[in-house]
Amino acid sequence: MDKQSDNPFEDSITIEISKKDSHDFKRLDQYLVKKICGHSRTFIKKLFSENLITAPGAKDKLELKKMPPAGTVIEIEIPKPLPLAATPENIPLEIIHEDQHLVIINKPAGLVTHPGPGNWTGTLVNAVLHHCPDLGRIGDSVRPGIVHRLDKGTSGIMVVAKNMKCHEGLVSLFSKHDIERRYETLVLTKEIPPAGTIESTIGRHRINRLKMAPNIRGGKKSITHYRILEKYRDLTHLELKLETGRTHQIRVHLASLLKTPVLMDPLYANPNNQLKKLGEEYLKLLKDWPHPLLHARILGFIHPITGRKLYFEIDPPDIFRKVLELAKKNGVE
């Protein structure tokens, strides 16, 4: 057997700390980020915790927050990436923007974000792996490059990281909510305030495990801001701004707390009943449409590598626009 194939490491690096290094840097982790291009402090910390950054001949124990003295020889083992669980597939993608660090995609309704039970192929991840072959090295082996997700039936803008440093920067932006996300949807017209904030915890539904539910003990804090864009006789056009991004957050908040479920949501509403109330014209348009009419229209954030402000806006798909045109034709309330 080829001995090289048994080697669990992708690269082995030996560095000797110079006097200049010792003078210029106060912390070992900051020094290693500069020295080992393409790897972040989080990655360095992970290697250190796994005892893959060592100084065999040093008198004192290595510390990431402290720079070792000049002459210290440091050995670093870079492990091979985990075997890729998702495979590349030649699935067309609508790419809005791309640079060497990330790609912005307009995801169609019906496309699952990443492989999982029942959807191991034909996902956005499979498509992006074909477009970006090196993506398999970034993050989770099943969800390489993915930092957020859209439900299968939700259309709109997603960002995918193309390298580990960008991935970790985007994860930080999302976790701190330093990102602008605006959605739009259509709901049956009823009396609701023109704007408001919906706040609750969200957790897994106790009985139906496919669903999420509000105000579940142990659930995660969830905040959605909404405003009415236009109120028609049949439908109301809403804009929603996410302050947090929990699973099914908009769908749960609208259905359970605002009592206005997303039009055609098969999980949190009854599309057949909705279409009966709306009438024949809507039935002709939507009788074969299986997804909630929910669209991620706007995504804005500071690029974690270049520092540029990025802002993207994409119109909803044809079916959404056709339903909206019909609502306009039927008049305002």
mmCIF file of C-alpha atoms in Angstrom:
data_model
loop_
_atom_site.group_PDB
_atom_site.id
_atom_site.type_symbol
_atom_site.label_atom_id
_atom_site.label_comp_id
_atom_site.label_asym_id
_atom_site.label_seq_id
_atom_site.Cartn_x
_atom_site.Cartn_y
_atom_site.Cartn_z
ATOM 1 C CA MET A 1 0.000 0.000 0.000
ATOM 2 C CA ASP A 2 1.217 3.509 -0.770
ATOM 3 C CA LYS A 3 2.470 4.938 2.523
ATOM 4 C CA GLN A 4 1.597 8.452 1.398
ATOM 5 C CA SER A 5 -2.101 7.541 1.226
ATOM 6 C CA ASP A 6 -2.018 6.641 4.939
ATOM 7 C CA ASN A 7 -0.707 10.060 5.906
ATOM 8 C CA PRO A 8 -3.571 11.926 7.653
ATOM 9 C CA PHE A 9 -1.905 15.295 7.068
ATOM 10 C CA GLU A 10 -2.108 17.477 4.006
ATOM 11 C CA ASP A 11 0.941 19.568 4.907
ATOM 12 C CA SER A 12 3.682 19.745 7.536
ATOM 13 C CA ILE A 13 5.223 23.149 8.234
ATOM 14 C CA THR A 14 8.292 24.019 10.299
ATOM 15 C CA ILE A 15 8.874 27.655 11.287
ATOM 16 C CA GLU A 16 11.674 29.221 13.317
ATOM 17 C CA ILE A 17 10.765 32.425 15.154
ATOM 18 C CA SER A 18 13.151 35.227 14.179
ATOM 19 C CA LYS A 19 14.091 38.250 16.293
ATOM 20 C CA LYS A 20 12.017 40.431 13.968
ATOM 21 C CA ASP A 21 9.006 38.113 14.379
ATOM 22 C CA SER A 22 9.381 38.239 18.144
ATOM 23 C CA HIS A 23 9.479 42.037 18.027
ATOM 24 C CA ASP A 24 6.643 42.545 15.517
ATOM 25 C CA PHE A 25 4.066 40.206 17.023
ATOM 26 C CA LYS A 26 2.650 39.994 20.544
ATOM 27 C CA ARG A 27 0.593 36.806 20.055
ATOM 28 C CA LEU A 28 1.460 33.485 18.436
ATOM 29 C CA ASP A 29 -1.978 33.063 16.829
ATOM 30 C CA GLN A 30 -1.713 36.448 15.085
ATOM 31 C CA TYR A 31 1.767 35.565 13.846
ATOM 32 C CA LEU A 32 0.664 32.178 12.476
ATOM 33 C CA VAL A 33 -2.292 33.701 10.617
ATOM 34 C CA LYS A 34 0.163 35.968 8.786
ATOM 35 C CA LYS A 35 2.704 33.183 8.276
ATOM 36 C CA ILE A 36 0.317 30.460 7.062
ATOM 37 C CA CYS A 37 -1.666 32.137 4.307
ATOM 38 C CA GLY A 38 -5.303 31.205 3.837
ATOM 39 C CA HIS A 39 -5.998 30.104 7.403
ATOM 40 C CA SER A 40 -7.863 32.034 10.086
ATOM 41 C CA ARG A 41 -7.288 32.422 13.826
ATOM 42 C CA THR A 42 -10.217 30.075 14.434
ATOM 43 C CA PHE A 43 -8.510 27.397 12.325
ATOM 44 C CA ILE A 44 -5.195 27.991 14.118
ATOM 45 C CA LYS A 45 -6.958 27.675 17.479
ATOM 46 C CA LYS A 46 -8.505 24.372 16.375
ATOM 47 C CA LEU A 47 -5.091 22.996 15.336
ATOM 48 C CA PHE A 48 -3.613 24.107 18.648
ATOM 49 C CA SER A 49 -6.404 22.453 20.666
ATOM 50 C CA GLU A 50 -5.772 19.207 18.770
ATOM 51 C CA ASN A 51 -2.035 19.379 19.599
ATOM 52 C CA LEU A 52 -1.101 19.905 15.944
ATOM 53 C CA ILE A 53 0.951 23.044 16.712
ATOM 54 C CA THR A 54 3.944 22.125 18.846
ATOM 55 C CA ALA A 55 7.473 23.279 19.753
ATOM 56 C CA PRO A 56 9.267 20.022 20.677
ATOM 57 C CA GLY A 57 12.543 21.656 21.689
ATOM 58 C CA ALA A 58 11.124 24.617 23.623
ATOM 59 C CA LYS A 59 11.627 25.012 27.365
ATOM 60 C CA ASP A 60 8.291 26.704 27.948
ATOM 61 C CA LYS A 61 4.845 25.523 26.942
ATOM 62 C CA LEU A 62 3.408 27.193 23.837
ATOM 63 C CA GLU A 63 0.546 29.664 24.333
ATOM 64 C CA LEU A 64 -1.464 31.218 21.504
ATOM 65 C CA LYS A 65 -1.851 34.514 23.345
ATOM 66 C CA LYS A 66 1.903 34.828 23.909
ATOM 67 C CA MET A 67 4.721 35.097 21.368
ATOM 68 C CA PRO A 68 7.535 32.558 21.993
ATOM 69 C CA PRO A 69 11.138 33.798 22.069
ATOM 70 C CA ALA A 70 13.325 34.098 18.998
ATOM 71 C CA GLY A 71 14.882 30.803 17.983
ATOM 72 C CA THR A 72 11.836 28.716 18.909
ATOM 73 C CA VAL A 73 11.092 26.098 16.256
ATOM 74 C CA ILE A 74 7.385 25.458 15.729
ATOM 75 C CA GLU A 75 5.981 22.431 13.934
ATOM 76 C CA ILE A 76 2.497 22.589 12.389
ATOM 77 C CA GLU A 77 0.531 19.695 10.942
ATOM 78 C CA ILE A 78 -2.344 20.627 8.592
ATOM 79 C CA PRO A 79 -4.834 17.722 8.452
ATOM 80 C CA LYS A 80 -6.410 16.612 5.216
ATOM 81 C CA PRO A 81 -9.984 17.800 4.685
ATOM 82 C CA LEU A 82 -12.744 15.373 5.619
ATOM 83 C CA PRO A 83 -14.007 13.161 2.795
ATOM 84 C CA LEU A 84 -16.628 15.014 0.812
ATOM 85 C CA ALA A 85 -20.132 13.749 1.551
ATOM 86 C CA ALA A 86 -21.809 15.781 -1.203
ATOM 87 C CA THR A 87 -20.870 15.221 -4.844
ATOM 88 C CA PRO A 88 -20.695 17.791 -7.663
ATOM 89 C CA GLU A 89 -23.664 17.871 -10.053
ATOM 90 C CA ASN A 90 -24.075 19.962 -13.182
ATOM 91 C CA ILE A 91 -27.185 21.844 -12.044
ATOM 92 C CA PRO A 92 -27.700 25.343 -13.531
ATOM 93 C CA LEU A 93 -27.180 28.237 -11.121
ATOM 94 C CA GLU A 94 -28.189 31.880 -11.399
ATOM 95 C CA ILE A 95 -25.097 33.666 -10.090
ATOM 96 C CA ILE A 96 -25.623 37.306 -9.144
ATOM 97 C CA HIS A 97 -22.057 38.054 -8.011
ATOM 98 C CA GLU A 98 -18.824 36.160 -7.565
ATOM 99 C CA ASP A 99 -15.301 36.936 -6.408
ATOM 100 C CA GLN A 100 -12.413 34.789 -5.173
ATOM 101 C CA HIS A 101 -13.930 34.545 -1.691
ATOM 102 C CA LEU A 102 -17.692 34.088 -2.120
ATOM 103 C CA VAL A 103 -20.544 33.589 -4.544
ATOM 104 C CA ILE A 104 -24.041 35.119 -4.403
ATOM 105 C CA ILE A 105 -26.817 32.950 -5.856
ATOM 106 C CA ASN A 106 -30.490 33.417 -6.661
ATOM 107 C CA LYS A 107 -31.939 30.132 -5.378
ATOM 108 C CA PRO A 108 -35.138 28.986 -7.100
ATOM 109 C CA ALA A 109 -38.099 27.684 -5.106
ATOM 110 C CA GLY A 110 -37.974 23.896 -4.932
ATOM 111 C CA LEU A 111 -34.185 23.615 -4.660
ATOM 112 C CA VAL A 112 -33.000 22.155 -1.330
ATOM 113 C CA THR A 113 -30.017 24.007 0.151
ATOM 114 C CA HIS A 114 -27.886 21.050 1.216
ATOM 115 C CA PRO A 115 -27.980 17.223 1.212
ATOM 116 C CA GLY A 116 -29.941 15.463 3.925
ATOM 117 C CA PRO A 117 -32.384 12.600 4.447
ATOM 118 C CA GLY A 118 -34.594 12.342 1.371
ATOM 119 C CA ASN A 119 -32.461 14.824 -0.600
ATOM 120 C CA TRP A 120 -28.925 13.477 -0.871
ATOM 121 C CA THR A 121 -28.571 14.748 -4.445
ATOM 122 C CA GLY A 122 -29.911 17.582 -6.574
ATOM 123 C CA THR A 123 -29.271 20.291 -3.963
ATOM 124 C CA LEU A 124 -27.733 23.748 -4.106
ATOM 125 C CA VAL A 125 -24.554 22.347 -2.542
ATOM 126 C CA ASN A 126 -24.244 19.730 -5.305
ATOM 127 C CA ALA A 127 -24.648 22.511 -7.890
ATOM 128 C CA VAL A 128 -22.115 24.849 -6.250
ATOM 129 C CA LEU A 129 -19.574 22.011 -5.902
ATOM 130 C CA HIS A 130 -19.693 21.619 -9.689
ATOM 131 C CA HIS A 131 -19.181 25.363 -10.125
ATOM 132 C CA CYS A 132 -16.498 25.642 -7.384
ATOM 133 C CA PRO A 133 -14.592 22.314 -7.188
ATOM 134 C CA ASP A 134 -12.520 23.433 -4.165
ATOM 135 C CA LEU A 135 -15.634 24.117 -2.094
ATOM 136 C CA GLY A 136 -15.428 20.653 -0.534
ATOM 137 C CA ARG A 137 -12.610 21.895 1.680
ATOM 138 C CA ILE A 138 -14.740 24.608 3.287
ATOM 139 C CA GLY A 139 -16.669 23.924 6.493
ATOM 140 C CA ASP A 140 -18.965 20.934 6.942
ATOM 141 C CA SER A 141 -18.447 18.009 4.536
ATOM 142 C CA VAL A 142 -22.212 17.804 3.928
ATOM 143 C CA ARG A 143 -22.716 21.594 3.773
ATOM 144 C CA PRO A 144 -19.440 22.933 2.360
ATOM 145 C CA GLY A 145 -19.412 26.719 2.108
ATOM 146 C CA ILE A 146 -22.916 27.086 3.535
ATOM 147 C CA VAL A 147 -23.345 29.730 6.249
ATOM 148 C CA HIS A 148 -27.139 30.134 6.109
ATOM 149 C CA ARG A 149 -30.006 28.403 4.358
ATOM 150 C CA LEU A 150 -33.325 29.033 2.695
ATOM 151 C CA ASP A 151 -36.175 26.548 3.021
ATOM 152 C CA LYS A 152 -36.734 24.340 -0.017
ATOM 153 C CA GLY A 153 -39.788 26.326 -1.104
ATOM 154 C CA THR A 154 -38.270 29.766 -0.479
ATOM 155 C CA SER A 155 -36.692 31.568 -3.423
ATOM 156 C CA GLY A 156 -34.087 34.294 -3.331
ATOM 157 C CA ILE A 157 -30.589 35.412 -2.447
ATOM 158 C CA MET A 158 -28.008 33.228 -0.715
ATOM 159 C CA VAL A 159 -24.285 33.666 -0.083
ATOM 160 C CA VAL A 160 -21.829 30.749 -0.191
ATOM 161 C CA ALA A 161 -18.224 31.011 1.027
ATOM 162 C CA LYS A 162 -15.401 29.829 -1.237
ATOM 163 C CA ASN A 163 -12.614 29.685 1.349
ATOM 164 C CA MET A 164 -12.365 28.987 5.063
ATOM 165 C CA LYS A 165 -11.446 32.509 6.115
ATOM 166 C CA CYS A 166 -14.479 33.956 4.335
ATOM 167 C CA HIS A 167 -16.666 31.169 5.719
ATOM 168 C CA GLU A 168 -15.685 31.992 9.281
ATOM 169 C CA GLY A 169 -16.118 35.724 8.641
ATOM 170 C CA LEU A 170 -19.621 35.196 7.273
ATOM 171 C CA VAL A 171 -20.556 32.881 10.147
ATOM 172 C CA SER A 172 -19.503 35.662 12.524
ATOM 173 C CA LEU A 173 -21.625 38.235 10.656
ATOM 174 C CA PHE A 174 -24.690 36.012 10.795
ATOM 175 C CA SER A 175 -24.184 35.119 14.470
ATOM 176 C CA LYS A 176 -23.877 38.822 15.381
ATOM 177 C CA HIS A 177 -26.822 39.716 13.086
ATOM 178 C CA ASP A 178 -24.568 42.187 11.235
ATOM 179 C CA ILE A 179 -26.335 41.419 7.983
ATOM 180 C CA GLU A 180 -29.391 42.855 6.236
ATOM 181 C CA ARG A 181 -32.004 40.331 5.126
ATOM 182 C CA ARG A 182 -35.361 41.372 3.738
ATOM 183 C CA TYR A 183 -38.040 39.037 2.444
ATOM 184 C CA GLU A 184 -41.404 39.563 0.830
ATOM 185 C CA THR A 185 -44.505 37.412 0.907
ATOM 186 C CA LEU A 186 -48.223 37.366 0.184
ATOM 187 C CA VAL A 187 -50.904 36.549 2.754
ATOM 188 C CA LEU A 188 -54.711 36.586 2.726
ATOM 189 C CA THR A 189 -55.956 40.074 3.535
ATOM 190 C CA LYS A 190 -57.124 40.591 7.119
ATOM 191 C CA GLU A 191 -56.915 43.380 9.672
ATOM 192 C CA ILE A 192 -53.343 43.624 10.976
ATOM 193 C CA PRO A 193 -51.311 46.684 12.043
ATOM 194 C CA PRO A 194 -49.487 48.378 9.127
ATOM 195 C CA ALA A 195 -46.124 47.493 10.709
ATOM 196 C CA GLY A 196 -44.826 45.714 13.761
ATOM 197 C CA THR A 197 -42.335 43.407 15.424
ATOM 198 C CA ILE A 198 -42.997 39.743 16.147
ATOM 199 C CA GLU A 199 -40.862 38.269 18.905
ATOM 200 C CA SER A 200 -40.810 34.814 20.477
ATOM 201 C CA THR A 201 -38.644 31.799 21.028
ATOM 202 C CA ILE A 202 -38.788 29.154 18.310
ATOM 203 C CA GLY A 203 -38.173 25.454 18.795
ATOM 204 C CA ARG A 204 -39.135 22.080 17.382
ATOM 205 C CA HIS A 205 -42.880 21.355 17.525
ATOM 206 C CA ARG A 206 -43.608 18.830 20.272
ATOM 207 C CA ILE A 207 -45.922 16.646 18.153
ATOM 208 C CA ASN A 208 -45.195 17.342 14.465
ATOM 209 C CA ARG A 209 -41.411 17.117 14.222
ATOM 210 C CA LEU A 210 -41.447 18.567 10.697
ATOM 211 C CA LYS A 211 -42.684 21.868 12.119
ATOM 212 C CA MET A 212 -41.283 24.558 14.361
ATOM 213 C CA ALA A 213 -43.370 26.353 16.972
ATOM 214 C CA PRO A 214 -43.227 29.648 18.900
ATOM 215 C CA ASN A 215 -42.676 30.044 22.630
ATOM 216 C CA ILE A 216 -41.191 26.586 23.090
ATOM 217 C CA ARG A 217 -39.226 26.103 26.291
ATOM 218 C CA GLY A 218 -35.556 25.930 25.354
ATOM 219 C CA GLY A 219 -36.279 27.515 21.961
ATOM 220 C CA LYS A 220 -34.101 30.244 20.475
ATOM 221 C CA LYS A 221 -34.947 33.939 20.579
ATOM 222 C CA SER A 222 -36.467 35.045 17.287
ATOM 223 C CA ILE A 223 -37.336 38.556 16.063
ATOM 224 C CA THR A 224 -39.099 39.461 12.800
ATOM 225 C CA HIS A 225 -40.003 43.005 11.757
ATOM 226 C CA TYR A 226 -42.759 43.409 9.173
ATOM 227 C CA ARG A 227 -44.529 46.161 7.260
ATOM 228 C CA ILE A 228 -47.357 46.185 4.746
ATOM 229 C CA LEU A 229 -46.159 47.148 1.274
ATOM 230 C CA GLU A 230 -49.679 47.144 -0.182
ATOM 231 C CA LYS A 231 -53.073 45.938 0.969
ATOM 232 C CA TYR A 232 -55.311 44.607 -1.797
ATOM 233 C CA ARG A 233 -58.862 43.307 -1.598
ATOM 234 C CA ASP A 234 -57.704 39.665 -1.801
ATOM 235 C CA LEU A 235 -54.086 39.657 -0.647
ATOM 236 C CA THR A 236 -51.668 41.702 1.429
ATOM 237 C CA HIS A 237 -48.089 42.186 0.234
ATOM 238 C CA LEU A 238 -45.663 42.139 3.180
ATOM 239 C CA GLU A 239 -41.994 42.965 3.619
ATOM 240 C CA LEU A 240 -40.185 41.180 6.444
ATOM 241 C CA LYS A 241 -36.833 42.047 7.971
ATOM 242 C CA LEU A 242 -35.049 39.354 9.944
ATOM 243 C CA GLU A 243 -33.192 40.306 13.091
ATOM 244 C CA THR A 244 -32.511 36.624 13.788
ATOM 245 C CA GLY A 245 -32.580 33.685 11.398
ATOM 246 C CA ARG A 246 -34.237 30.624 12.932
ATOM 247 C CA THR A 247 -35.582 27.641 11.036
ATOM 248 C CA HIS A 248 -38.981 28.527 9.470
ATOM 249 C CA GLN A 249 -38.921 31.823 11.434
ATOM 250 C CA ILE A 250 -41.063 33.928 9.077
ATOM 251 C CA ARG A 251 -43.504 31.108 8.397
ATOM 252 C CA VAL A 252 -43.960 30.381 12.115
ATOM 253 C CA HIS A 253 -44.292 34.038 13.145
ATOM 254 C CA LEU A 254 -46.848 34.841 10.469
ATOM 255 C CA ALA A 255 -48.940 31.694 10.918
ATOM 256 C CA SER A 256 -48.862 31.319 14.688
ATOM 257 C CA LEU A 257 -48.511 34.853 16.042
ATOM 258 C CA LEU A 258 -49.797 37.221 13.349
ATOM 259 C CA LYS A 259 -52.425 34.631 12.277
ATOM 260 C CA THR A 260 -51.710 35.355 8.597
ATOM 261 C CA PRO A 261 -49.854 32.334 7.167
ATOM 262 C CA VAL A 262 -47.800 32.635 3.996
ATOM 263 C CA LEU A 263 -49.896 31.965 0.894
ATOM 264 C CA MET A 264 -49.520 28.334 -0.328
ATOM 265 C CA ASP A 265 -47.536 27.212 2.730
ATOM 266 C CA PRO A 266 -48.282 23.465 2.891
ATOM 267 C CA LEU A 267 -46.883 23.071 6.416
ATOM 268 C CA TYR A 268 -48.253 26.067 8.332
ATOM 269 C CA ALA A 269 -51.402 26.752 6.293
ATOM 270 C CA ASN A 270 -53.999 24.939 4.186
ATOM 271 C CA PRO A 271 -53.414 25.966 0.552
ATOM 272 C CA ASN A 272 -56.677 24.360 -0.627
ATOM 273 C CA ASN A 273 -58.699 26.446 1.822
ATOM 274 C CA GLN A 274 -56.738 29.570 0.887
ATOM 275 C CA LEU A 275 -57.496 29.043 -2.822
ATOM 276 C CA LYS A 276 -61.191 28.405 -2.118
ATOM 277 C CA LYS A 277 -61.379 31.786 -0.400
ATOM 278 C CA LEU A 278 -59.499 33.508 -3.228
ATOM 279 C CA GLY A 279 -61.526 32.051 -6.087
ATOM 280 C CA GLU A 280 -61.160 30.631 -9.587
ATOM 281 C CA GLU A 281 -58.565 33.035 -11.024
ATOM 282 C CA TYR A 282 -56.084 32.324 -8.242
ATOM 283 C CA LEU A 283 -56.851 28.597 -8.435
ATOM 284 C CA LYS A 284 -55.865 28.533 -12.123
ATOM 285 C CA LEU A 285 -52.544 30.194 -11.314
ATOM 286 C CA LEU A 286 -51.649 28.266 -8.180
ATOM 287 C CA LYS A 287 -53.338 24.848 -8.253
ATOM 288 C CA ASP A 288 -50.084 23.106 -9.246
ATOM 289 C CA TRP A 289 -47.710 25.341 -7.235
ATOM 290 C CA PRO A 290 -46.361 23.362 -4.247
ATOM 291 C CA HIS A 291 -44.316 26.013 -2.417
ATOM 292 C CA PRO A 292 -44.945 28.939 -0.027
ATOM 293 C CA LEU A 293 -44.888 32.316 -1.797
ATOM 294 C CA LEU A 294 -41.923 33.584 0.225
ATOM 295 C CA HIS A 295 -38.931 35.305 -1.395
ATOM 296 C CA ALA A 296 -35.578 36.466 0.009
ATOM 297 C CA ARG A 297 -35.332 39.751 -1.882
ATOM 298 C CA ILE A 298 -32.430 41.642 -0.250
ATOM 299 C CA LEU A 299 -29.079 40.602 1.214
ATOM 300 C CA GLY A 300 -26.550 43.170 2.401
ATOM 301 C CA PHE A 301 -23.357 42.866 4.435
ATOM 302 C CA ILE A 302 -19.755 43.994 4.768
ATOM 303 C CA HIS A 303 -17.458 41.650 2.834
ATOM 304 C CA PRO A 304 -15.503 39.790 5.560
ATOM 305 C CA ILE A 305 -12.273 39.825 3.538
ATOM 306 C CA THR A 306 -12.278 43.018 1.427
ATOM 307 C CA GLY A 307 -14.306 45.204 3.784
ATOM 308 C CA ARG A 308 -16.513 46.392 0.881
ATOM 309 C CA LYS A 309 -20.209 46.947 1.503
ATOM 310 C CA LEU A 310 -22.194 44.489 -0.604
ATOM 311 C CA TYR A 311 -25.896 44.886 -1.322
ATOM 312 C CA PHE A 312 -27.996 42.683 -3.584
ATOM 313 C CA GLU A 313 -31.667 42.815 -4.538
ATOM 314 C CA ILE A 314 -33.525 40.363 -6.755
ATOM 315 C CA ASP A 315 -37.146 40.354 -7.911
ATOM 316 C CA PRO A 316 -39.382 37.428 -6.930
ATOM 317 C CA PRO A 317 -40.039 34.607 -9.427
ATOM 318 C CA ASP A 318 -42.665 34.761 -12.180
ATOM 319 C CA ILE A 319 -45.380 32.941 -10.210
ATOM 320 C CA PHE A 320 -45.099 35.449 -7.347
ATOM 321 C CA ARG A 321 -45.330 38.381 -9.772
ATOM 322 C CA LYS A 322 -48.336 36.898 -11.599
ATOM 323 C CA VAL A 323 -50.245 36.441 -8.332
ATOM 324 C CA LEU A 324 -49.350 39.978 -7.301
ATOM 325 C CA GLU A 325 -50.554 41.345 -10.669
ATOM 326 C CA LEU A 326 -53.869 39.525 -10.214
ATOM 327 C CA ALA A 327 -54.245 41.016 -6.729
ATOM 328 C CA LYS A 328 -53.585 44.484 -8.182
ATOM 329 C CA LYS A 329 -56.134 43.900 -10.946
ATOM 330 C CA ASN A 330 -58.781 42.933 -8.387
ATOM 331 C CA GLY A 331 -58.170 46.207 -6.576
ATOM 332 C CA VAL A 332 -57.233 47.548 -3.167
ATOM 333 C CA GLU A 333 -59.369 46.892 -0.116
#
